[in-house]
Coordinates of C-alpha atoms (C1' of nucleotides) in Angstrom, one line a residue:
Chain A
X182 CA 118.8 -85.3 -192.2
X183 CA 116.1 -86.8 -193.9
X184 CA 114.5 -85.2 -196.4
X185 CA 111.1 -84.3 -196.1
X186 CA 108.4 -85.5 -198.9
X187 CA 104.8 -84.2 -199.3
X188 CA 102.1 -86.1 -201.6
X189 CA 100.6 -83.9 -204.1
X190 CA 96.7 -84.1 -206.1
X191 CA 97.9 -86.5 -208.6
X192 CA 99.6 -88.6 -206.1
X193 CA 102.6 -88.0 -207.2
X194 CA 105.8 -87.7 -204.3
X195 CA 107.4 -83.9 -203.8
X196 CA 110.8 -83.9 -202.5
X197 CA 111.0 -80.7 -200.7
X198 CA 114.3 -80.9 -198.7
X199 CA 117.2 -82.0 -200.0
X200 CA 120.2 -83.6 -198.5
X201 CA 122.7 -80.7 -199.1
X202 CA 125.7 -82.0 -196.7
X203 CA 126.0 -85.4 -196.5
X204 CA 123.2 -87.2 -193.7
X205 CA 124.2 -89.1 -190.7
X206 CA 124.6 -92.3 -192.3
X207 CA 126.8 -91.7 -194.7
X208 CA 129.2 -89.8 -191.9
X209 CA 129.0 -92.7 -190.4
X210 CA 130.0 -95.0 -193.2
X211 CA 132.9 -92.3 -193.3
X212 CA 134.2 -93.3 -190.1
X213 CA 133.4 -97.0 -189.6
X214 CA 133.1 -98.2 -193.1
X215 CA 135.7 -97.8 -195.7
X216 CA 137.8 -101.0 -196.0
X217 CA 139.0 -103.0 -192.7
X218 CA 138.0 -99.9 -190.0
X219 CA 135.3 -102.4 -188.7
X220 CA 137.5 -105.4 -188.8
X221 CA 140.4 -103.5 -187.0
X222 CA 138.0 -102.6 -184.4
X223 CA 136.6 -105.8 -184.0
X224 CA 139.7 -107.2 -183.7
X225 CA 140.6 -104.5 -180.6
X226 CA 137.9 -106.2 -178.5
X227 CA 139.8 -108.2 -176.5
X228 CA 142.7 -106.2 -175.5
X229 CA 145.6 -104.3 -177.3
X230 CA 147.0 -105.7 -180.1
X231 CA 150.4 -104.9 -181.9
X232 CA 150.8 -103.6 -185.1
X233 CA 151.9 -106.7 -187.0
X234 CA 149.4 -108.9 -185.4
X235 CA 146.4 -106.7 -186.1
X236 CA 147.9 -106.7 -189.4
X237 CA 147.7 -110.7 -189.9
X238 CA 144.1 -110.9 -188.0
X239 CA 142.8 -108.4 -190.6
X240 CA 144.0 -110.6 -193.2
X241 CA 144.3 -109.3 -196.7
X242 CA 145.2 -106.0 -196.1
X243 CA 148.6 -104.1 -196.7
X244 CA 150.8 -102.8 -194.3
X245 CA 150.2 -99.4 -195.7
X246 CA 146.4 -99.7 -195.9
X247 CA 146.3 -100.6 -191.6
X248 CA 149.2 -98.0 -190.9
X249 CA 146.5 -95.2 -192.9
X250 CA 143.6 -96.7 -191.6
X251 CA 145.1 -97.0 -187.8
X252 CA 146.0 -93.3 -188.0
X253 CA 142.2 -92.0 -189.1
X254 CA 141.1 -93.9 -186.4
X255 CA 142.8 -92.6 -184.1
X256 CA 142.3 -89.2 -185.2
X257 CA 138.3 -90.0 -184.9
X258 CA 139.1 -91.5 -181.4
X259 CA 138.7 -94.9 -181.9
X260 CA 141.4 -96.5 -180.8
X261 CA 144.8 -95.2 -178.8
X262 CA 148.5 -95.6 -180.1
X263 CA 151.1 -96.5 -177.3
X264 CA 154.2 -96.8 -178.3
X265 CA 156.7 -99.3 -175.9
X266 CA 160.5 -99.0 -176.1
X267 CA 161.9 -102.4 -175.7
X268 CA 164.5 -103.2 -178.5
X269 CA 163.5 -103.4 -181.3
X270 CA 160.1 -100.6 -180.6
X271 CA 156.9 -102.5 -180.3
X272 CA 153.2 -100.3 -180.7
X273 CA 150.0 -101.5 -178.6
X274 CA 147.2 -100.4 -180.2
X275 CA 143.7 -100.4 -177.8
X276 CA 140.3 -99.8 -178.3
X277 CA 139.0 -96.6 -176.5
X278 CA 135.5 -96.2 -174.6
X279 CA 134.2 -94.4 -177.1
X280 CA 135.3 -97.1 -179.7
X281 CA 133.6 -99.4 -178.1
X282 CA 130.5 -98.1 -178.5
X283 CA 130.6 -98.8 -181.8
X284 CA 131.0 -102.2 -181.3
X285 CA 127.3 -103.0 -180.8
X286 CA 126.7 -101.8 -184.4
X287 CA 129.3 -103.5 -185.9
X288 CA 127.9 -106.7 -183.9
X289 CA 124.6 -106.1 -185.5
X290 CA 126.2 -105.8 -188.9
X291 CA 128.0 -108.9 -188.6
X292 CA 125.0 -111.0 -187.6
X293 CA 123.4 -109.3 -190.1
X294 CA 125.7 -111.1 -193.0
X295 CA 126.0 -114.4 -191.0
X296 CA 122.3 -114.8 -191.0
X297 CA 121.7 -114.2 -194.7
X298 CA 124.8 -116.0 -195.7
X299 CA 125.8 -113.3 -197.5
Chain B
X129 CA 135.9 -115.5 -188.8
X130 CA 137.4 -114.0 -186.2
X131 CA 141.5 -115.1 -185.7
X132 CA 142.1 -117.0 -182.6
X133 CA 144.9 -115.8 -180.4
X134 CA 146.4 -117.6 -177.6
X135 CA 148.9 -115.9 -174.8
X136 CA 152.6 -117.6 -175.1
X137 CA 154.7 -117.9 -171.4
X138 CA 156.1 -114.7 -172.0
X139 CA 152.9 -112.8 -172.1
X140 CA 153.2 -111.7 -176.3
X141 CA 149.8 -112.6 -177.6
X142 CA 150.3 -115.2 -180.8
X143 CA 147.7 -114.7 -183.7
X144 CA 147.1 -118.3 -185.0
X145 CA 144.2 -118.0 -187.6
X146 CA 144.9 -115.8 -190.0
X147 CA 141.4 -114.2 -192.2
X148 CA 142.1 -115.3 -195.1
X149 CA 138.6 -114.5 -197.2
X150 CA 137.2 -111.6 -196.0
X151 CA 135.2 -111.6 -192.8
X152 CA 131.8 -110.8 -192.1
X153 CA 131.9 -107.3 -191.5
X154 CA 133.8 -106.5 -194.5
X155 CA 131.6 -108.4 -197.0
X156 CA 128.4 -106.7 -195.2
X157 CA 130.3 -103.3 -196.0
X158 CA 130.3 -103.8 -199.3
X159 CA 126.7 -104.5 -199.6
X160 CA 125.5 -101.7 -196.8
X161 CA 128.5 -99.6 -197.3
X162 CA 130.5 -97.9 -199.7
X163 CA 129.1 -94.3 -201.0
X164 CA 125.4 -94.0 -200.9
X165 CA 124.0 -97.5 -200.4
X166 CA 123.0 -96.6 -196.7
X167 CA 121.5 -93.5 -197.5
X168 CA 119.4 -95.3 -200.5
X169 CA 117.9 -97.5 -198.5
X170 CA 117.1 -95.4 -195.9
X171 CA 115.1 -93.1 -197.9
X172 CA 113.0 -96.0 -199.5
X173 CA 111.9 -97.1 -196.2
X174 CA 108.1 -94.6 -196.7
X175 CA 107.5 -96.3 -199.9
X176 CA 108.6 -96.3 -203.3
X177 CA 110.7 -93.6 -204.9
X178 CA 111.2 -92.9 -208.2
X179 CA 114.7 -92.2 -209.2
X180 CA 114.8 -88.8 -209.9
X181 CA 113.6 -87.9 -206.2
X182 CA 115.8 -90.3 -205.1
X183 CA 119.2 -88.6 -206.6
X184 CA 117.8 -85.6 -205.2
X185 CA 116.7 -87.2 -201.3
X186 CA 120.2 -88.7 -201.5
X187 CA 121.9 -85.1 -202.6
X188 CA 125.3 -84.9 -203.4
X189 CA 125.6 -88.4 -205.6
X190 CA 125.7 -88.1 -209.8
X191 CA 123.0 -89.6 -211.3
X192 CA 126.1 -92.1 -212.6
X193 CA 126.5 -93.2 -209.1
X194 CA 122.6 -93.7 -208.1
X195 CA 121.8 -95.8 -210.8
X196 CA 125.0 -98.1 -210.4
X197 CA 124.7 -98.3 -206.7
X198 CA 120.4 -99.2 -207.5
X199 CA 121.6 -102.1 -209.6
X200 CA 124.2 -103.6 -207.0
X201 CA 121.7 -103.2 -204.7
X202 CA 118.6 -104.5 -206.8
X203 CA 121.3 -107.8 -207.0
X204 CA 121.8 -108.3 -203.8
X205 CA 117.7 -108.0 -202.9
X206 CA 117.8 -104.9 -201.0
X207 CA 115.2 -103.3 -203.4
X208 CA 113.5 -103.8 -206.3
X209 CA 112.5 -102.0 -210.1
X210 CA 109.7 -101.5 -211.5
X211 CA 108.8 -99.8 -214.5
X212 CA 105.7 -98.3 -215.2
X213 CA 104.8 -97.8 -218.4
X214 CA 104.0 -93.8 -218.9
X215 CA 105.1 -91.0 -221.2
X216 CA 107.3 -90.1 -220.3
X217 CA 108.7 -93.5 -218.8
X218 CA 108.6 -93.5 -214.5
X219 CA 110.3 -96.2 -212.9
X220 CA 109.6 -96.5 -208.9
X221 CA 112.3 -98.2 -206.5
X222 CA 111.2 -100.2 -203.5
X223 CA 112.6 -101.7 -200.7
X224 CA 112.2 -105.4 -199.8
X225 CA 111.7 -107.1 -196.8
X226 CA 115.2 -108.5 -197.1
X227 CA 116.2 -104.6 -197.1
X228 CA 114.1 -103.9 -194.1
X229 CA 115.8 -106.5 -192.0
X230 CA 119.0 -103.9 -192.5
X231 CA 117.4 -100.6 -191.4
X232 CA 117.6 -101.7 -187.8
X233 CA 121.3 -101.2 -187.6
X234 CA 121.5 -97.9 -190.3
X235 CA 119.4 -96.8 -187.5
X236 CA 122.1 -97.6 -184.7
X237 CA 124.6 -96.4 -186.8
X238 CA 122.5 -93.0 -187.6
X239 CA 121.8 -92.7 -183.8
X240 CA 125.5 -93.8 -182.8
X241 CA 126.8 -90.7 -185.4
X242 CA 124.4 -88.6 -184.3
X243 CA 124.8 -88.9 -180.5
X244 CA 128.3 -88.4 -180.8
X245 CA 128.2 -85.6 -183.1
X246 CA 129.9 -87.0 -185.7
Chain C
dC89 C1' 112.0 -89.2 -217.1
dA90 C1' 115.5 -92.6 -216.4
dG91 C1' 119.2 -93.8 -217.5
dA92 C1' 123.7 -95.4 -220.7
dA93 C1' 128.0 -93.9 -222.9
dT94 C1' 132.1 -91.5 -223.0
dC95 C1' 135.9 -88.9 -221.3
dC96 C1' 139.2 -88.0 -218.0
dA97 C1' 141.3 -86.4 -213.6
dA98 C1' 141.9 -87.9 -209.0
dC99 C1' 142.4 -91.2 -205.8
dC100 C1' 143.1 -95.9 -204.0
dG101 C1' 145.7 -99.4 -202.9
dG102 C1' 149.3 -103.3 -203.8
dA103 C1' 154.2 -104.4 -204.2
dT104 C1' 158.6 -103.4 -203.1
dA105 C1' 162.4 -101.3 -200.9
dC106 C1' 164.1 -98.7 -197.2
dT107 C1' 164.7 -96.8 -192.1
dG108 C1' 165.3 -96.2 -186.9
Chain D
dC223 C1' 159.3 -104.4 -185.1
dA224 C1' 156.7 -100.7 -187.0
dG225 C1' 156.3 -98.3 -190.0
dT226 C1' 157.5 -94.6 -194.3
dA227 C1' 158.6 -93.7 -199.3
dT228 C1' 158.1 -94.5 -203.9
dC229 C1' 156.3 -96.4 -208.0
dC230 C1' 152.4 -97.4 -210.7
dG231 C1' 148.3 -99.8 -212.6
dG232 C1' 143.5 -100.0 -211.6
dT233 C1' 139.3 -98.1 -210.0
dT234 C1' 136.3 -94.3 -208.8
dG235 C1' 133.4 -90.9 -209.7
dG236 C1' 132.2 -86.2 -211.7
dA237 C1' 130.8 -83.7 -216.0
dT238 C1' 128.8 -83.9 -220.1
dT239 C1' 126.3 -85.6 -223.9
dC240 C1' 123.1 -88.7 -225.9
dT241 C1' 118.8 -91.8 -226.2
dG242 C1' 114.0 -94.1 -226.1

DNA sequence: CAGAATCCAACCGGATACTG
DNA sequence: CAGTATCCGGTTGGATTCTG
């Protein structure tokens, strides 16, 4: 929700609505921003990946952070957890439909730095 | 950077580049995302606001956070401060055309949250 | 009005060690 | 391999008070 701002005599702004729950964007940065969610998706693009390898393509990040950050996703239906049981257990992690339609944005974002060097 | 991955005989996918600095999409997250900064600059995009309206458009954010969040932001040319000279002092916040060339993908990411009821 | 300063509890996240 | 458990220092962020 945006809030809604009138213009009064003076010229002077009126907020009239205020933002009580948080807006769109910022349940959006809830679920895609936060550290490494938009690197672990971007990273699912191009097929499962297992846990240890997503953890190296990330790059910087703990085990513990991707394990917590793995499970949110999932939770918000991001990605999909398969679990195989060869000796010892490996885990596919995959990207799910609806986590790819996130992948435009985080496209945009990305092209976004690259092109202002930041 | 994204790490490059290659296929060995057996079919287990070998990560070869490892990120080491941070990639794109997390440094643009920490200009665009943490708390508030999306929301910020979102509400500037009518015109100046001054930044008592704005800790009330944004809603939920301490006055503490607004004004540190404005000055990251001011430093990385999203927006700028200007003061005008009144009594009681008014200072009006503005974004730039820099921070215009991000609202396109707030927008997606508004419209992605929104679509999906998030 | 527009903050800066201070205090402090809560959370975050890295390192390490352990498990099935 | 794919995590979980624990420890623990650092950061975050709200509440409150103060200032020009």
């Amino acid at each position: 929700m945006k809030a809604s701002v009138k213009t009064a005599e003076n010229g002077r702004k009126i907020v009239e609505n205020i933002c009580t729950e948080p807006c769109s964007i910022e349940r959006g940065m809830r679920v895609l921003g936060g550290k490494w969610k938009g690197s672990i998706l971007w990273h699912l693009q191009d097929g499962p990946v297992r846990f240890n390898d997503l953890n190296r393509m990330v790059g910087g990040a703990s085990k513990k952070m991707i394990a917590q950050r793995l499970q949110e996703m999932e939770e918000n239906g991001l990605l999909t957890r398969q679990v195989i049981s060869t000796k010892p257990v490996a885990v596919a992690y995959e990207i799910t439909d609806f986590g790819r339609t996130a992948l435009g944005f985080l496209e945009s974002l990305k092209d976004w730095v690259e092109d202002n060097q930041l």
